């Protein structure tokens, strides 16, 4: 178990530092540190998502028996990915801190903020990204121990499907980068927005009904009877995992309404208004 976790602890921060230093030091680029940090964090998230969804596809398609079949990647990648969630909490804070500095809230001389101001930035970060930080913490402190201990080698098919939920992440990251550089009205942003909406719907929202359907097909049960046949804690866990996905999907839908609403059209309804 230790080797994959150590590898993840090296790969993800190392890739972030490599990307940041490359963007800052290449003569053709010479990016500012804030831009390099933000883009590098998105890049690492996209790489992790591609790796996770690829591993998930291999695992889920290799397990013919959805309960008993096993694949070594299910446990290996789970262990490898744990350091990513810890790293990403810090990477998101760095992005938030640099955005705060760019907005002119740093020191008067353009240097680092005072300690009190740093704590204020940290509080602002936790307030803004509370759900994402909570999600990452639950992945490390709850989901990882459960996947290692509670599963006892069963259900690799379902774990593989859950890993494939990361398919939408590269589109989310690209969308954030385009917004950061005020490219909201480009064709690339609109195409990416459509792909993000579709991938998030299929791989994060509809994933859970699919998992229930897959179990029902295995057990010979109709879809609506599956929740009643499963232990209560399984349904509760699925509901807790689905809830933030529905919240984030609602935000994506609101963004899509703003993106694809024709210019000059009447103001959006309350359900389409910005935060």
Coordinates of C-alpha atoms in Angstrom, one line a residue:
X1 CA 0.0 0.0 0.0
X2 CA 2.8 2.4 0.8
X3 CA 4.5 2.4 -2.6
X4 CA 1.5 3.7 -4.6
X5 CA 0.8 6.4 -2.0
X6 CA 4.5 7.5 -2.0
X7 CA 4.4 7.6 -5.8
X8 CA 1.3 9.7 -5.8
X9 CA 2.8 12.0 -3.2
X10 CA 5.7 12.6 -5.6
X11 CA 3.9 12.7 -9.0
X12 CA 1.2 15.2 -8.4
X13 CA 3.2 17.9 -6.5
X14 CA 6.1 17.3 -8.8
X15 CA 4.0 17.8 -11.9
X16 CA 2.6 21.0 -10.4
X17 CA 6.1 22.4 -9.7
X18 CA 7.4 21.3 -13.1
X19 CA 4.5 23.0 -15.0
X20 CA 4.7 26.1 -12.9
X21 CA 8.5 26.5 -13.3
X22 CA 8.3 25.8 -17.0
X23 CA 5.6 28.4 -17.6
X24 CA 7.6 31.0 -15.6
X25 CA 11.1 30.3 -16.9
X26 CA 10.7 29.4 -20.6
X27 CA 11.9 32.5 -22.6
X28 CA 8.9 32.2 -25.0
X29 CA 6.4 32.3 -22.1
X30 CA 7.7 34.1 -18.9
X31 CA 4.3 33.9 -17.2
X32 CA 3.6 35.7 -14.0
X33 CA 3.5 33.4 -11.0
X34 CA -0.2 33.8 -10.4
X35 CA -1.0 32.7 -13.9
X36 CA 1.5 29.8 -13.8
X37 CA 0.1 28.6 -10.5
X38 CA -3.6 28.7 -11.6
X39 CA -3.0 27.0 -14.9
X40 CA -0.6 24.4 -13.4
X41 CA -3.2 23.4 -10.8
X42 CA -5.8 23.0 -13.5
X43 CA -3.3 20.9 -15.5
X44 CA -2.6 18.5 -12.7
X45 CA -6.3 18.1 -12.0
X46 CA -6.9 17.3 -15.6
X47 CA -4.0 14.8 -15.7
X48 CA -5.3 13.1 -12.5
X49 CA -8.8 12.9 -14.0
X50 CA -7.6 11.3 -17.2
X51 CA -5.6 8.8 -15.3
X52 CA -8.5 8.0 -12.9
X53 CA -11.1 7.7 -15.7
X54 CA -8.7 5.5 -17.7
X55 CA -8.1 3.2 -14.7
X56 CA -11.8 3.2 -14.0
X57 CA -12.6 2.1 -17.6
X58 CA -10.1 -0.7 -17.5
X59 CA -11.4 -2.0 -14.1
X60 CA -15.1 -1.7 -15.0
X61 CA -14.8 -3.4 -18.4
X62 CA -12.6 -6.2 -17.0
X63 CA -15.0 -7.2 -14.2
X64 CA -17.6 -9.4 -15.8
X65 CA -19.1 -10.4 -12.4
X66 CA -19.9 -7.0 -10.8
X67 CA -19.5 -8.2 -7.2
X68 CA -16.7 -10.8 -7.1
X69 CA -14.4 -10.0 -9.9
X70 CA -11.2 -8.1 -9.0
X71 CA -8.6 -6.0 -10.8
X72 CA -5.3 -4.9 -9.3
X73 CA -5.8 -1.3 -10.6
X74 CA -8.8 -0.7 -8.4
X75 CA -6.8 -0.8 -5.2
X76 CA -3.5 0.4 -6.7
X77 CA -5.0 3.6 -8.2
X78 CA -7.1 4.3 -5.1
X79 CA -3.9 4.4 -3.1
X80 CA -2.1 6.3 -5.7
X81 CA -4.8 9.0 -5.8
X82 CA -5.0 9.7 -2.1
X83 CA -2.1 12.2 -2.0
X84 CA -3.7 14.0 -4.9
X85 CA -6.6 15.1 -2.8
X86 CA -4.3 16.3 0.0
X87 CA -2.2 18.2 -2.6
X88 CA -5.2 19.7 -4.3
X89 CA -6.5 21.3 -1.1
X90 CA -3.2 23.2 -0.9
X91 CA -3.2 23.9 -4.7
X92 CA -6.7 25.4 -4.5
X93 CA -5.6 27.6 -1.6
X94 CA -2.6 28.8 -3.7
X95 CA -4.9 29.7 -6.6
X96 CA -7.3 31.5 -4.2
X97 CA -4.3 33.3 -2.6
X98 CA -2.9 34.5 -5.9
X99 CA -6.3 35.6 -7.1
X100 CA -6.6 37.6 -3.9
X101 CA -3.2 39.2 -4.6
X102 CA -4.1 40.1 -8.2
X103 CA -7.2 41.9 -7.0
X104 CA -4.9 44.3 -5.1
X105 CA -5.4 43.0 -1.6
X106 CA -1.7 42.1 -1.0
X107 CA 0.8 44.2 0.9
X108 CA 1.1 47.8 0.0
X109 CA 4.5 47.2 -1.6
X110 CA 3.2 44.3 -3.7
X111 CA 4.9 41.8 -1.4
X112 CA 3.4 39.1 0.7
X113 CA 0.4 39.9 2.9
X114 CA 0.7 40.3 6.6
X115 CA 0.0 37.2 8.8
X116 CA -3.5 38.6 9.7
X117 CA -4.3 39.1 6.1
X118 CA -3.1 35.6 5.3
X119 CA -5.5 34.2 7.8
X120 CA -8.3 36.3 6.3
X121 CA -7.4 34.8 2.9
X122 CA -7.5 31.4 4.4
X123 CA -11.0 32.0 5.9
X124 CA -12.2 33.4 2.6
X125 CA -10.8 30.3 0.8
X126 CA -12.6 27.9 3.2
X127 CA -15.8 29.9 2.9
X128 CA -15.7 29.9 -0.9
X129 CA -14.4 26.3 -1.4
X130 CA -15.9 24.7 1.6
X131 CA -17.8 22.0 -0.3
X132 CA -14.8 21.1 -2.4
X133 CA -12.5 21.0 0.6
X134 CA -15.1 18.8 2.4
X135 CA -15.3 16.6 -0.6
X136 CA -11.6 16.1 -0.7
X137 CA -11.4 15.5 3.0
X138 CA -14.2 12.8 2.8
X139 CA -12.4 11.1 0.0
X140 CA -9.2 10.8 2.1
X141 CA -10.7 10.2 5.6
X142 CA -13.8 8.2 4.7
X143 CA -14.0 6.8 1.2
X144 CA -10.4 5.6 1.1
X145 CA -10.5 3.6 4.4
X146 CA -13.9 2.1 3.3
X147 CA -12.6 1.1 -0.1
X148 CA -9.6 -0.7 1.5
X149 CA -11.2 -2.2 4.6
X150 CA -15.0 -2.5 4.2
X151 CA -15.1 -3.7 0.6
X152 CA -12.8 -6.7 1.3
X153 CA -12.0 -7.0 -2.4
X154 CA -15.6 -7.0 -3.6
X155 CA -17.3 -4.5 -5.9
X156 CA -14.3 -3.5 -8.1
X157 CA -16.8 -2.9 -11.0
X158 CA -18.6 -0.2 -9.0
X159 CA -15.3 1.4 -7.9
X160 CA -14.2 1.5 -11.5
X161 CA -17.4 3.2 -12.5
X162 CA -17.0 5.8 -9.8
X163 CA -13.5 6.5 -11.0
X164 CA -14.9 7.3 -14.4
X165 CA -16.8 10.2 -12.9
X166 CA -13.6 12.1 -13.4
X167 CA -14.2 12.3 -17.1
X168 CA -15.9 15.7 -16.7
X169 CA -12.9 17.3 -14.8
X170 CA -10.7 18.3 -17.8
X171 CA -13.7 20.2 -19.3
X172 CA -14.4 21.9 -15.9
X173 CA -10.7 22.9 -15.7
X174 CA -10.5 24.2 -19.2
X175 CA -13.7 26.2 -18.7
X176 CA -12.2 27.8 -15.6
X177 CA -9.0 28.7 -17.4
X178 CA -11.0 30.3 -20.3
X179 CA -13.1 32.3 -17.9
X180 CA -9.9 33.4 -16.0
X181 CA -8.6 34.8 -19.3
X182 CA -11.9 36.3 -20.3
X183 CA -12.6 34.0 -23.3
X184 CA -16.2 33.4 -22.4
X185 CA -17.5 34.4 -25.8
X186 CA -15.2 32.2 -27.9
X187 CA -16.4 29.1 -29.8
X188 CA -13.9 27.0 -27.8
X189 CA -15.6 28.0 -24.5
X190 CA -19.1 27.2 -25.9
X191 CA -18.0 23.8 -27.2
X192 CA -16.2 23.1 -24.0
X193 CA -19.3 24.2 -22.0
X194 CA -21.5 21.8 -23.9
X195 CA -19.1 18.9 -23.4
X196 CA -18.8 19.7 -19.7
X197 CA -22.5 19.8 -19.3
X198 CA -23.0 16.5 -21.1
X199 CA -20.1 14.7 -19.4
X200 CA -21.0 15.9 -16.0
X201 CA -24.6 14.7 -16.5
X202 CA -23.7 11.3 -17.8
X203 CA -20.7 10.5 -15.6
X204 CA -21.6 12.1 -12.3
X205 CA -25.4 12.5 -12.1
X206 CA -26.7 9.6 -14.2
X207 CA -23.9 7.4 -12.9
X208 CA -25.8 6.6 -9.7
X209 CA -29.0 5.4 -11.4
X210 CA -26.8 3.3 -13.7
X211 CA -25.1 1.6 -10.7
X212 CA -28.4 0.8 -9.2
X213 CA -29.6 -0.6 -12.6
X214 CA -26.4 -2.7 -12.9
X215 CA -26.9 -4.2 -9.5
X216 CA -30.6 -4.8 -10.3
X217 CA -29.7 -6.6 -13.5
X218 CA -27.2 -8.8 -11.6
X219 CA -29.7 -9.6 -8.8
X220 CA -32.7 -10.0 -11.1
X221 CA -34.5 -6.9 -9.6
X222 CA -36.3 -4.0 -11.3
X223 CA -34.6 -0.7 -10.8
X224 CA -37.2 0.7 -8.4
X225 CA -36.8 -2.4 -6.1
X226 CA -33.0 -2.1 -5.8
X227 CA -32.9 0.6 -3.0
X228 CA -35.2 -1.6 -0.9
X229 CA -33.0 -4.6 -1.4
X230 CA -29.8 -2.8 -0.4
X231 CA -28.7 -2.1 3.2
X232 CA -29.6 1.4 4.4
X233 CA -26.0 2.5 4.8
X234 CA -25.4 1.8 1.1
X235 CA -28.3 4.0 0.1
X236 CA -27.2 6.7 2.5
X237 CA -23.6 6.6 1.1
X238 CA -24.9 6.9 -2.5
X239 CA -27.1 9.8 -1.5
X240 CA -24.3 11.6 0.2
X241 CA -22.1 11.2 -2.8
X242 CA -24.8 12.2 -5.2
X243 CA -25.9 15.4 -3.3
X244 CA -22.8 17.5 -4.1
X245 CA -22.9 16.3 -7.7
X246 CA -26.5 17.6 -8.1
X247 CA -25.4 21.0 -6.5
X248 CA -22.5 21.4 -8.9
X249 CA -24.6 20.3 -11.8
X250 CA -27.1 23.0 -11.0
X251 CA -24.3 25.6 -11.1
X252 CA -23.2 24.2 -14.5
X253 CA -26.7 24.5 -15.8
X254 CA -27.0 28.1 -14.7
X255 CA -23.7 28.9 -16.3
X256 CA -24.9 27.2 -19.5
X257 CA -28.0 29.3 -19.5
X258 CA -26.0 32.4 -19.3
X259 CA -23.5 31.2 -21.9
X260 CA -26.0 30.1 -24.5
X261 CA -28.6 32.9 -23.9
X262 CA -28.7 35.1 -27.0
X263 CA -27.3 38.6 -26.5
X264 CA -30.0 41.2 -26.1
X265 CA -32.5 38.7 -24.8
X266 CA -34.6 39.6 -21.7
X267 CA -32.9 39.1 -18.3
X268 CA -32.9 35.6 -17.0
X269 CA -35.4 34.2 -14.6
X270 CA -34.4 34.0 -10.9
X271 CA -33.3 30.4 -11.4
X272 CA -30.8 31.6 -14.0
X273 CA -29.4 34.5 -12.0
X274 CA -25.8 34.7 -10.9
X275 CA -24.8 34.0 -7.4

